[in-house]
XYZ file of C-alpha atoms in Angstrom:
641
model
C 78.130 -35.348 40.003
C 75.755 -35.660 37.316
C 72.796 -33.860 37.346
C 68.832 -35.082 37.549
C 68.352 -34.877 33.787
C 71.215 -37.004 33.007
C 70.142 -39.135 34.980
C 66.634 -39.301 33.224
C 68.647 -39.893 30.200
C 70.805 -42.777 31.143
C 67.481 -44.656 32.771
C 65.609 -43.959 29.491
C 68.157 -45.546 27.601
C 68.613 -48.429 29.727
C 64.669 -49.091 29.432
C 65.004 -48.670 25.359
C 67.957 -51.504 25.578
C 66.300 -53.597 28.154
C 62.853 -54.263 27.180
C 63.852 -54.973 23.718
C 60.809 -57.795 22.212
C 62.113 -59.623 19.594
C 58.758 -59.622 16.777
C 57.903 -58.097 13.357
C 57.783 -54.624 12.705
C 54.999 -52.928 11.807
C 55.767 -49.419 10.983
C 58.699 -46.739 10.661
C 60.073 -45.616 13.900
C 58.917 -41.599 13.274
C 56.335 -41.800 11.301
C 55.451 -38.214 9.251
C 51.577 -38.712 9.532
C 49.524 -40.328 11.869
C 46.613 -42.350 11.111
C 43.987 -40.105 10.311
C 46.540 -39.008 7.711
C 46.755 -35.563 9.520
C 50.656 -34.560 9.723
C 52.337 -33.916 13.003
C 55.081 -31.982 14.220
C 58.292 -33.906 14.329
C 58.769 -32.942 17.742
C 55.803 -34.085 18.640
C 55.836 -36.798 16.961
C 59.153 -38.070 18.319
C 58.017 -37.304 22.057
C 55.334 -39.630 21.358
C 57.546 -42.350 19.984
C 59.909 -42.169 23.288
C 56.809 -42.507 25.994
C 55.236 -45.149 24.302
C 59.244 -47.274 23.864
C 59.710 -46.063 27.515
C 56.502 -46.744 29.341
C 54.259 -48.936 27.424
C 56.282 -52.346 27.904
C 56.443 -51.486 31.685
C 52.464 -50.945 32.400
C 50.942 -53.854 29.675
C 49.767 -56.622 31.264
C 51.392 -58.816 28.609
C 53.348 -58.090 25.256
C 50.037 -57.554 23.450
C 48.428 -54.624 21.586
C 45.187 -53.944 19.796
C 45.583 -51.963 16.306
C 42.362 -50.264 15.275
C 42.131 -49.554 11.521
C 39.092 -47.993 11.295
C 40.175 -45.282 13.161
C 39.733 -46.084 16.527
C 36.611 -46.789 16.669
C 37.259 -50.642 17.657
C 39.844 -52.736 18.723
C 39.520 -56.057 17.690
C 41.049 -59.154 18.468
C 41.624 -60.077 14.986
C 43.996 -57.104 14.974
C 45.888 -58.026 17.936
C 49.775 -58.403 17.107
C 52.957 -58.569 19.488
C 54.145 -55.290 21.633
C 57.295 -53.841 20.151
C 59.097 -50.304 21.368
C 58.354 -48.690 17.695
C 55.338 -46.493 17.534
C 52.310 -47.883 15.725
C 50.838 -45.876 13.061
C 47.494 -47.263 14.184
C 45.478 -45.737 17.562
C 46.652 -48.763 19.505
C 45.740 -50.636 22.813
C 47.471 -53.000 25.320
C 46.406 -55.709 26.849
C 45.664 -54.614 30.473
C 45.510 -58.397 31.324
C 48.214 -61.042 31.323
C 48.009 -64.650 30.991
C 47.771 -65.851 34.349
C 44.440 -63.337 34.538
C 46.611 -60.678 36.651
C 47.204 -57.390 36.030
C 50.754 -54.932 36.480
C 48.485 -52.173 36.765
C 45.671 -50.161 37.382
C 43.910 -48.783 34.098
C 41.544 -45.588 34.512
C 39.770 -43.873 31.389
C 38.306 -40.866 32.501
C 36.149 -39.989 28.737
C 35.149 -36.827 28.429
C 31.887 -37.369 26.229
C 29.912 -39.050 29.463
C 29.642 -35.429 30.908
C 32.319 -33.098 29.213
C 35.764 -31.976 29.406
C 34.849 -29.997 33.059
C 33.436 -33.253 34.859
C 36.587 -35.010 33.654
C 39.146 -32.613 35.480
C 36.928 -32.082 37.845
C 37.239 -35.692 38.533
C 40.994 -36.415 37.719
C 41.802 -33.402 40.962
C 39.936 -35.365 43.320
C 41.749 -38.433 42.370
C 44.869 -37.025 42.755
C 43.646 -35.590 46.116
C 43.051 -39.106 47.250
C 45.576 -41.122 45.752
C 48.131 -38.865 47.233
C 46.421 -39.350 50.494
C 47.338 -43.119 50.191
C 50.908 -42.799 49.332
C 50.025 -43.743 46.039
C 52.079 -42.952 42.358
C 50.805 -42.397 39.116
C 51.250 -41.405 35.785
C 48.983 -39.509 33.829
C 48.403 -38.522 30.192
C 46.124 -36.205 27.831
C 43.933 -37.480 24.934
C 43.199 -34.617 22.334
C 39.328 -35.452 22.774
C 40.140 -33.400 26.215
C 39.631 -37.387 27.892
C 42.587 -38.525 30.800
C 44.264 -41.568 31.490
C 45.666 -42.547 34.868
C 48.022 -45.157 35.505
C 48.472 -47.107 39.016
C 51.551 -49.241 38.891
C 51.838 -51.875 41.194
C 54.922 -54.052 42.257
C 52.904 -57.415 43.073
C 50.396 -57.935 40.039
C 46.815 -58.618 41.320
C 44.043 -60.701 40.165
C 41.446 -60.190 37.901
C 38.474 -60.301 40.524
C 40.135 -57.674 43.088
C 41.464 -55.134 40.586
C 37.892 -55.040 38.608
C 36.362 -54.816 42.237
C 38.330 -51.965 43.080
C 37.842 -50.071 39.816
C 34.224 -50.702 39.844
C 34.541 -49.208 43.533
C 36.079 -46.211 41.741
C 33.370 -45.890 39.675
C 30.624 -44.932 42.031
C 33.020 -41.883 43.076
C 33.466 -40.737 39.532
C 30.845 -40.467 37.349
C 33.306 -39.939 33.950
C 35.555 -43.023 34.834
C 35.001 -45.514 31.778
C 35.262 -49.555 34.624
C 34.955 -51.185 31.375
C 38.696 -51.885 30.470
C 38.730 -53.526 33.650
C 35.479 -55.977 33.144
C 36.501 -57.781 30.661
C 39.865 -60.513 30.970
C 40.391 -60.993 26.888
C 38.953 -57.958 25.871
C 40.219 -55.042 28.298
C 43.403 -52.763 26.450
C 43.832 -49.087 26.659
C 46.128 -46.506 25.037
C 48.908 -45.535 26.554
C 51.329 -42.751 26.475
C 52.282 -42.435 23.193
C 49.598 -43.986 21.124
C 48.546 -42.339 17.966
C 44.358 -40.791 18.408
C 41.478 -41.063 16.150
C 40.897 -37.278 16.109
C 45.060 -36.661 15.273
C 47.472 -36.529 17.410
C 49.272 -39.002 20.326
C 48.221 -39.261 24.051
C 50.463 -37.502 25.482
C 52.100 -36.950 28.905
C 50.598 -34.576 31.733
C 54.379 -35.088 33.765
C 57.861 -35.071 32.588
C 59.254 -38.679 30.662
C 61.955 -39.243 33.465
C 59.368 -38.781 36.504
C 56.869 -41.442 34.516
C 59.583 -43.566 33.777
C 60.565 -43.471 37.478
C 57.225 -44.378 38.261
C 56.749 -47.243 36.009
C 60.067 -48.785 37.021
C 59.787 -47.947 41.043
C 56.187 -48.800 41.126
C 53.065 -48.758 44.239
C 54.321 -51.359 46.823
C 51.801 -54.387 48.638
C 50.984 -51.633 51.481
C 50.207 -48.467 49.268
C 47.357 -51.366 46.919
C 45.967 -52.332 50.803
C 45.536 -48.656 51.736
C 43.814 -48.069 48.564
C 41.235 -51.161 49.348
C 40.985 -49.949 52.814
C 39.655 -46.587 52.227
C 37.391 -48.073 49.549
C 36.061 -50.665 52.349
C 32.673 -49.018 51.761
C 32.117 -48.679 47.853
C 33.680 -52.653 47.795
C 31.298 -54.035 50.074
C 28.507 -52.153 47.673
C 29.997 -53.611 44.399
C 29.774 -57.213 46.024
C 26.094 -56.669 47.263
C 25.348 -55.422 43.623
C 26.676 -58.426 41.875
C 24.879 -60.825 44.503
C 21.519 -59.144 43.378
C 22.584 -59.336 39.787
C 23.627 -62.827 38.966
C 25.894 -62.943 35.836
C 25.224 -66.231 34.952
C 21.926 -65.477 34.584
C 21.483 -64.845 30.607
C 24.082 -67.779 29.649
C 21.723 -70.739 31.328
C 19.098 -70.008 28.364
C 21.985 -71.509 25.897
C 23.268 -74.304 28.453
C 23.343 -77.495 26.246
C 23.564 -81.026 27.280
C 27.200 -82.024 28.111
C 29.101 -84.488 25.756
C 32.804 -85.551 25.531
C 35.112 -83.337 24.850
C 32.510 -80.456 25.555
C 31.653 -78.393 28.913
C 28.988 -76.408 29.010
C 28.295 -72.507 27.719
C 28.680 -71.293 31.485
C 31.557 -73.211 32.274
C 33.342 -72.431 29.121
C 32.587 -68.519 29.842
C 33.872 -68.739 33.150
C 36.825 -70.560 32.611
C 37.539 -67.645 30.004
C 36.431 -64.435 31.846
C 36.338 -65.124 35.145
C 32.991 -64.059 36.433
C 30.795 -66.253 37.704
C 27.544 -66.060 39.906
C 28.175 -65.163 43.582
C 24.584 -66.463 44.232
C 25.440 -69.653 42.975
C 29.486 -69.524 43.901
C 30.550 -68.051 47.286
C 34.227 -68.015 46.396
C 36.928 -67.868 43.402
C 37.631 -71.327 45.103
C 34.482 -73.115 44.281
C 34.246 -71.500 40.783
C 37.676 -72.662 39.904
C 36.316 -76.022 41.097
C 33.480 -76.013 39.210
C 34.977 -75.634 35.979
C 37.799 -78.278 36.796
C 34.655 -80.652 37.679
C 33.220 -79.873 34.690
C 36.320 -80.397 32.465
C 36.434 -83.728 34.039
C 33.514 -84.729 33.306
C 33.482 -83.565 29.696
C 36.312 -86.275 28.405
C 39.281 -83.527 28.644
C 42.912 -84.551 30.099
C 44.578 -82.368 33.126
C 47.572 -81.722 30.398
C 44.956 -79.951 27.854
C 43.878 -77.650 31.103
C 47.180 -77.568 32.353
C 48.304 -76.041 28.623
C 44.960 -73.592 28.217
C 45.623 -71.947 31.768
C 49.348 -71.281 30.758
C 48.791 -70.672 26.799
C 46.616 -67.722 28.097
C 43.542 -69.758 26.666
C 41.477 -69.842 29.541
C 42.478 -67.010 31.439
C 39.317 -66.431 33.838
C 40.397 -70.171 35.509
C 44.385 -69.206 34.934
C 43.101 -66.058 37.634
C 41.540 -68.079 40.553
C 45.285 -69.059 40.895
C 47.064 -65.808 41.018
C 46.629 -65.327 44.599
C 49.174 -67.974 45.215
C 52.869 -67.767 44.033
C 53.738 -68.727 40.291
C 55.814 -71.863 41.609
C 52.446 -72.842 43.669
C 49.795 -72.325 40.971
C 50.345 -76.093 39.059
C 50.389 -77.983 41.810
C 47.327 -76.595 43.160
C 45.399 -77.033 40.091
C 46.922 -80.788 40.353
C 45.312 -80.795 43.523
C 41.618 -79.694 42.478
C 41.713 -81.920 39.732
C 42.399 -84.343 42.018
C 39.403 -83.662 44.040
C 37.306 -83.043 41.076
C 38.286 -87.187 39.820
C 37.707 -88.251 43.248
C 33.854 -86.057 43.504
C 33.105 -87.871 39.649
C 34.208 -91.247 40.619
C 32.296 -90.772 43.747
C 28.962 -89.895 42.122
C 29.849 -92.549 39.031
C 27.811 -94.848 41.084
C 25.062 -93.603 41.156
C 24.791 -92.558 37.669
C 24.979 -95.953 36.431
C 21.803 -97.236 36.461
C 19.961 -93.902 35.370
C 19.086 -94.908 31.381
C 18.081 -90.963 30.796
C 21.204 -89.904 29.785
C 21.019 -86.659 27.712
C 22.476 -87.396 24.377
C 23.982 -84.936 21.605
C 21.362 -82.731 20.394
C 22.454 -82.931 17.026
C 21.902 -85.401 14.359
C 24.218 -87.308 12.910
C 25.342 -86.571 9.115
C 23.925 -88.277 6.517
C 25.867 -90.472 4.040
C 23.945 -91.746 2.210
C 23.035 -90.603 -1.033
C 18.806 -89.502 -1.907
C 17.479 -92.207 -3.376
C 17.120 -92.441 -7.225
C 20.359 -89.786 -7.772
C 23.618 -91.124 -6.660
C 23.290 -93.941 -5.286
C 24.292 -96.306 -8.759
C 27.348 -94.722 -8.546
C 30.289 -95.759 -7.473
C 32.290 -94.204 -5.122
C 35.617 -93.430 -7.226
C 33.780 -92.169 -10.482
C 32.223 -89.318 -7.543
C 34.934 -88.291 -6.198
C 36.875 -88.282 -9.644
C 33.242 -86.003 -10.141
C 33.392 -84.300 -7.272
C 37.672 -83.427 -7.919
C 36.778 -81.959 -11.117
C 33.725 -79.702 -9.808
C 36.283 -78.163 -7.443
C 38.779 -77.477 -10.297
C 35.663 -75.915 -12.220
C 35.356 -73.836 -8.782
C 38.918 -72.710 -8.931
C 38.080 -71.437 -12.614
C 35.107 -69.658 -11.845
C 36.216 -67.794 -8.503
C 38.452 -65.305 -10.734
C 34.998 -63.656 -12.005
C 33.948 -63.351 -8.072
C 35.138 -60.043 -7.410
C 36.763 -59.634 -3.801
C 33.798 -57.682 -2.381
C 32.226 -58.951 0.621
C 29.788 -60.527 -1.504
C 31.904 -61.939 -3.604
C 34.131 -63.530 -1.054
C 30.773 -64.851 0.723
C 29.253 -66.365 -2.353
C 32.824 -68.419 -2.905
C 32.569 -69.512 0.787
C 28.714 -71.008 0.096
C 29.896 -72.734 -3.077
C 32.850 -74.410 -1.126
C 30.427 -75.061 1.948
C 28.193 -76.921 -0.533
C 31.695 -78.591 -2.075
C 32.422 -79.683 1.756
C 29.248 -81.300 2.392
C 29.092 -82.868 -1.203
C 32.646 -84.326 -0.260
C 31.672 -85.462 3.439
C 28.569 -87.262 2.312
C 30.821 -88.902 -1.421
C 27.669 -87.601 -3.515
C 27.062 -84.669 -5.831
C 24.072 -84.090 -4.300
C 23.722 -81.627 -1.205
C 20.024 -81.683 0.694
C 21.118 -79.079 3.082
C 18.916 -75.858 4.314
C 20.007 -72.857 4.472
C 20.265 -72.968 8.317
C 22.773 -75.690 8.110
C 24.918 -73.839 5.512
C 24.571 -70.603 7.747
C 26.303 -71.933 10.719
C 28.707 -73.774 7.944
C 29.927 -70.236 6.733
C 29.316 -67.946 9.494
C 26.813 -66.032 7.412
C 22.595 -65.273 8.633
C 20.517 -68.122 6.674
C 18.543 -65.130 5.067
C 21.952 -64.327 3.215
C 22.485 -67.840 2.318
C 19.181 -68.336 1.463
C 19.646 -65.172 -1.057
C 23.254 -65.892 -2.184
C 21.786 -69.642 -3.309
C 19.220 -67.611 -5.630
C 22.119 -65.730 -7.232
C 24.201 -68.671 -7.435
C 21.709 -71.019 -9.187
C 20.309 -68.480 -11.582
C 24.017 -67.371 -13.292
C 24.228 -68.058 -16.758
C 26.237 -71.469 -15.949
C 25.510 -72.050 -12.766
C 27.825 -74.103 -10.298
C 24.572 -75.929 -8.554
C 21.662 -76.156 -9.766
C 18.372 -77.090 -7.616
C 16.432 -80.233 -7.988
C 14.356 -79.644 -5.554
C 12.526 -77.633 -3.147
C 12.358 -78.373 0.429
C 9.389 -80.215 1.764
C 8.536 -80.655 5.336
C 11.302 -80.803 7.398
C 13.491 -81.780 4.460
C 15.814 -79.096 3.018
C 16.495 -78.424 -0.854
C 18.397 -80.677 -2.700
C 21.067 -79.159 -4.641
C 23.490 -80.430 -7.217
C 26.862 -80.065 -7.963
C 27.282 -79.379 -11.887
C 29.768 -78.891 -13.762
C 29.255 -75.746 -16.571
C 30.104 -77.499 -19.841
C 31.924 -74.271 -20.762
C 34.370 -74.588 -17.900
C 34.543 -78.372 -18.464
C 37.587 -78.408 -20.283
C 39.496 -76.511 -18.322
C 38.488 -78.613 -15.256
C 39.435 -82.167 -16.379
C 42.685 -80.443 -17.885
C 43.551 -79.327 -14.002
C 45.296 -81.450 -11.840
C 43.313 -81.987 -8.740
C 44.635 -79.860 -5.780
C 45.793 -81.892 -2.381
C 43.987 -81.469 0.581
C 40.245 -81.234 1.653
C 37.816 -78.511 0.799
C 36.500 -76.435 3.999
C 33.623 -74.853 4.920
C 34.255 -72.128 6.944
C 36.195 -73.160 10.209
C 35.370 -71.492 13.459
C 38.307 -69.504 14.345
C 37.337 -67.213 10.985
C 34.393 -66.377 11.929
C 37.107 -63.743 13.930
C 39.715 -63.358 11.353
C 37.944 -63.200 8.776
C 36.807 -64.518 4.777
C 40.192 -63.715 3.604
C 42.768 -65.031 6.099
C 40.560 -68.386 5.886
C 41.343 -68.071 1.776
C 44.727 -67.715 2.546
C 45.639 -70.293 5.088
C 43.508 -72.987 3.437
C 45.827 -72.412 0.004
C 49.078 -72.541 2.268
C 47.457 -75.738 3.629
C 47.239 -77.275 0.402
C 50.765 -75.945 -1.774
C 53.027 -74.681 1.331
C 56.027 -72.436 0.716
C 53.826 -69.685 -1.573
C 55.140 -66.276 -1.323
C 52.361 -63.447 -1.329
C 52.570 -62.997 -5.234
C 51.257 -66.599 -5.506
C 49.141 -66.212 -2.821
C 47.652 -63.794 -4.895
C 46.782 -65.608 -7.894
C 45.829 -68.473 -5.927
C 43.356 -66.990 -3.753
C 41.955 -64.532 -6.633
C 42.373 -61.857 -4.077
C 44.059 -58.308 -3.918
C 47.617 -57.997 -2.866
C 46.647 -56.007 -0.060
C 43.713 -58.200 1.107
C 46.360 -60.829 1.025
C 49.052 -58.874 2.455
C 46.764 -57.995 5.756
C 45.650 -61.671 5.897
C 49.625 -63.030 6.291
C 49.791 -60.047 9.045
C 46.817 -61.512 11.023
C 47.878 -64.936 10.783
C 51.270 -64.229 11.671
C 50.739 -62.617 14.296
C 48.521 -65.875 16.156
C 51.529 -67.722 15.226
C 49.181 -69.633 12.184
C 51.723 -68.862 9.138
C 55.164 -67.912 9.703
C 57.723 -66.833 6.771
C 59.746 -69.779 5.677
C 63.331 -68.377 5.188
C 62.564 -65.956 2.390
C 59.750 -64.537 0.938
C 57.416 -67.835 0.952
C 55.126 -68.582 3.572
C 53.996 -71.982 5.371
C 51.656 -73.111 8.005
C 52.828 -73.876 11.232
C 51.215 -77.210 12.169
C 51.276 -76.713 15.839
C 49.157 -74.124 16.359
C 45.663 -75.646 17.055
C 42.414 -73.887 15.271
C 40.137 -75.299 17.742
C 42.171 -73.699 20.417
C 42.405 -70.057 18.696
C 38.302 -70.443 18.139
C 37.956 -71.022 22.257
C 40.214 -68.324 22.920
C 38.486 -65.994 20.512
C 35.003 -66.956 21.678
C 33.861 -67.923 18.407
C 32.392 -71.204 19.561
C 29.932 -69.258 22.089
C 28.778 -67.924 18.889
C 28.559 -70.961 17.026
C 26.462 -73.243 20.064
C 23.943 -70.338 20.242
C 23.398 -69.796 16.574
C 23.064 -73.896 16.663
C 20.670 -73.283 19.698
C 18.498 -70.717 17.893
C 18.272 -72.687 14.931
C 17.044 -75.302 16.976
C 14.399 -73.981 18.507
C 13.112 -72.682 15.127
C 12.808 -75.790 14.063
C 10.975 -77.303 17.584
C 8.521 -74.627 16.440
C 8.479 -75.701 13.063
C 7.699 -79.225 13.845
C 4.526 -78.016 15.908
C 3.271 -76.133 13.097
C 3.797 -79.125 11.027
C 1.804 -81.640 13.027
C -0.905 -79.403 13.580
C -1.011 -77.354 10.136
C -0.082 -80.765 7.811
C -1.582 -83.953 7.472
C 1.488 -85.886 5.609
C 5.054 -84.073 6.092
C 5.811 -84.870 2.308
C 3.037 -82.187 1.423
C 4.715 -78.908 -0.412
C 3.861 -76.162 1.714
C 2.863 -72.615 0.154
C 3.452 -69.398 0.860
C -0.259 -68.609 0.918
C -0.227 -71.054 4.032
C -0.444 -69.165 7.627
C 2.646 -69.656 8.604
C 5.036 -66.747 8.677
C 7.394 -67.625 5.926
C 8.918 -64.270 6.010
C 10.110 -64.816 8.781
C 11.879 -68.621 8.218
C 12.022 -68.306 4.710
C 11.475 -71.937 3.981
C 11.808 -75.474 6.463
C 14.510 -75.336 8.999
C 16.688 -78.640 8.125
C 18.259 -81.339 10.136
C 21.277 -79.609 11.102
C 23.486 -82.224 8.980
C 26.037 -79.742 7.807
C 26.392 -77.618 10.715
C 27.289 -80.350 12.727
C 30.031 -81.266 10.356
C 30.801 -78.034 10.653
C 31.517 -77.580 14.018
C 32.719 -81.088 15.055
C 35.274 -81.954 12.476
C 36.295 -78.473 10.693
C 38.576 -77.412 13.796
């Protein structure tokens, strides 16, 4: 007979050969320093290495993990990559939520710095005490800050709704207990066993390897997770009462825009991707899945683009008012609501008809025109043979950017004002610096003081013709230095267009948005050329091709050269990141700016073509100049996805 710790043994192995994930590596299997640089005991550092192969696979909600590299002090999506069995070199963070919006296990973060190491054991005993009372399992670990973790496996994986219920149910019975992993769908991770710390060191195990492993694999059946609600009858029924009193809708209806195809609304978007939604207003997950479908509908989108968002992990929040029924089940009954939610538009079509208020987009349209009296004798092909050979002169000049943040932001104004200049066929940009904001992601007092940099260099790239008056916005032009001249016309002109910066790098940053748009244009580049064509450092680079890897954006084309992969949709990624929450209320504030900009017009100004000063009463510190008419950032937003 073999004995209990060969035993341990032969199941440990079997978990290191059976939850093998097939993705890039990211670091050496024992690493000799952890992250903070401090070095660790090889022991130690091996232990580590064997929890988090053994255990991590088995309690993430899906094969996803968080890498901070700022030393755990965030975890951001941008740094999110696929879950393998070596141990990161990074603090790192799984996803405690899968795709569907369910969860494989219960997450607790006791932290120690709410009221100190004491209050935190002090706590863990009495959870032990009671989840031993319910026939529950767990695994537990250490953090060096003196913080625990507690793990509740479960064999049926619950939905998002019940298992934040039940933690936030936990949290009125201990006051260290961290509910926020559990509160957010895209954004909850945790360490687990294993994981390296910001102060030094790994979370490590408070049991034995073989008894957690035992755990993980024989985990809390149906009747241990219906005890557990049961006993917490009481603190549930106070959770629900609390979010009834506090509407969470409440703060998104301020940004609610008009509906338009192919858009749903700020609330409906957030609930399809988190999956709260106000009980005042919603008395079921039911009616809020319905309510989203219905809104869908109505927006212009297909069933097929919902039907590939709930299972692409895209809109989790809706993807979780299914997981109460069985995996097989949850298609067909989003078939049926949709269904429903045809027959409720069709229904109401009617009387809809004759009602001429409809509520149109509250954006203009761009403007294509050239001002009159600059470009408009030209002819089209002599500007864009123009407008080809400022872009080369671009190319020339962003070597002597330097890759500083400022530097990198600078480049992205220049090509936002290239973008525009293309867009509307004229070397002349009448943009504000509100429109160019939301164009590269940056405040419009930035823009507003990268422009002054910009146009005063020795030979500048635009040069301004003139100031904004009323609610027009300055009029820039494109100009080609007549030291980088020729060097320009000598350049072939590159394929592809010239972007502004699209949504989804807002998240992933200046960089990776250098580096995918030059793999747009020349594909196959390996990261050597990447380098020369970007004008950034090798490791900038080399981080960027990580991040856009792992989103499945750029993948390695048989050796060391890289391509895009086509497939993978940007508008999608932005959605999923959130980005274009961020985007509609920037567009919203701007808005209203200018509403109040107007009024202080009409009453303040007899003609709008009058130049307003700065001795004038209006607070130009705090606008900096006319808010424009949006032209840009609605080119931004609608076509650079």
């Amino acid at each position: 007979m073999c004995n209990k710790t060969d035993l341990a043994g032969s199941a440990l192995r079997h978990s290191l050969n059976r939850n093998k994930i097939i993705v890039q590596q990211h670091a050496p299997v024992l690493p000799a320093a952890d992250a903070t640089g401090v070095s660790q005991e090889p022991s130690q550092t091996s232990n580590a290495a064997q929890a988090w192969a053994a255990l991590t696979p088995l309690l993430a909600g899906q094969p996803r993990v968080r890498l901070s590299r700022d030393g755990g002090k965030t975890y951001p999506q941008k740094h999110e990559r696929a879950l393998t069995e070596t141990l990161p070199t990074f603090p790192a963070a799984v996803r405690i939520f899968g795709k569907d919006g369910s969860c494989s296990a219960i997450f607790l973060d006791f932290d120690s710095s709410i009221a100190g190491i004491d209050w935190v054991e002090a706590d863990v005993k009495s959870l032990q005490t009671w989840l031993h009372s319910c026939g529950a399992r767990w695994i537990e670990d250490r953090s060096p800050n003196g913080g625990r973790h507690v793990y509740i496996p479960l064999e049926k994986r619950i939905a998002f709704s019940e298992a934040r219920d039940v933690v936030e149910a936990l949290g009125t019975r201990y006051r260290t207990l961290d509910k926020t992993p559990h509160q957010n769908m895209l954004h909850g991770c945790m360490r687990t066993p294993g994981s390296p710390h910001k102060r030094g060191g790994y979370q490590e195990l408070a049991m034995s390897l073989s008894t957690a492993y035992d755990i993980a694999r024989r985990p809390n059946k149906e009747q241990v997770w219906a005890t557990i609600r049961a006993d917490l009858k009481d603190e549930l029924a106070g959770v629900r009462r609390l979010r009834l009193a506090q509407p969470l809708s409440a703060d998104n209806e301020a940004y609610e825009l008009p509906q338009m195809a192919g858009r749903m609304s700020r609330p409906m978007q957030q609930m399809a991707l988190s999956g709260l939604y106000d009980a005042n207003r919603y008395a079921s997950d039911s009616e809020a899945r319905q309510a989203v479908l219905t809104a869908a509908a109505a927006a212009g989108i297909q069933l097929i683009d919902v039907e590939r968002r709930v299972l692409q992990g895209v809109w989790p929040g809706l993807a979780s008012f299914y997981a109460r029924y069985p995996s097989s089940h949850r298609l067909p009954a989003l078939k049926r609501d949709w269904k429903n939610a045809i027959t409720y538009l069709r229904k109401n079509q009617t009387n809809s008809e004759g009602n001429n208020n409809v509520r149109k987009s509250p954006t203009s349209q761009p403007n294509t025109q050239p001002p009159l009296g600059t470009a408009s004798n030209l002819d089209a092909a002599s500007e864009h043979r123009y407008l080809r050979t400022w872009e080369n002169a671009l190319r020339l000049r962003e070597s002597t950017y330097a890759s500083s943040r400022t530097g990198l932001a600078r480049r992205m104004v220049l090509r936002a004002l290239g973008a525009a200049a293309h867009m509307s066929a004229s070397r002349f940009v009448e943009f504000g610096d509100r429109s160019i904001a939301v164009a590269t992601g940056l405040d419009h007092t930035t823009v507003g003081s990268h422009l002054r940099a910009l146009r005063s260099e020795k030979d500048p790239l635009v040069t301004l013709v003139e100031r904004g008056r009323g609610t027009k916005g300055d009029l820039y032009m494109l100009t080609i230095p007549e030291g980088l001249r020729p060097g320009a016309e000598a350049l072939s002109w590159r394929k592809g267009k010239m972007h502004a910066l699209r949504p989804v790098f807002r998240e992933l940053g200046l960089p990776a948005a250098f580096v995918y748009e030059a793999l747009e244009r020349t594909p196959g580049l390996t990261t050597t050329e990447l380098v020369g064509q970007t004008k950034l450092s090798r490791t900038a680079v080399s981080e960027s091709l990580e991040t856009l890897a792992a989103w499945n954006m750029v993948s390695r084309n048989g050796g060391r050269s890289w391509t895009v992969i086509a497939s993978t949709s940007l508008h999608e990624l932005a959605e999923y990141f959130g980005v274009l929450e961020s985007v509609v209320g920037q567009l919203q504030r701007y808005r209203i700016e200018r509403v109040i900009w107007r009024e202080w017009l009409s009453k303040n100004v007899n003609t709008i073509a009058e130049l307003l000063s700065p001795t004038e009463d209006y607070p130009w510190e705090a606008y900096e100049g006319p808010p424009d008419e949006w032209t840009l950032a609605d080119m931004a937003f609608t076509r650079a996805m």
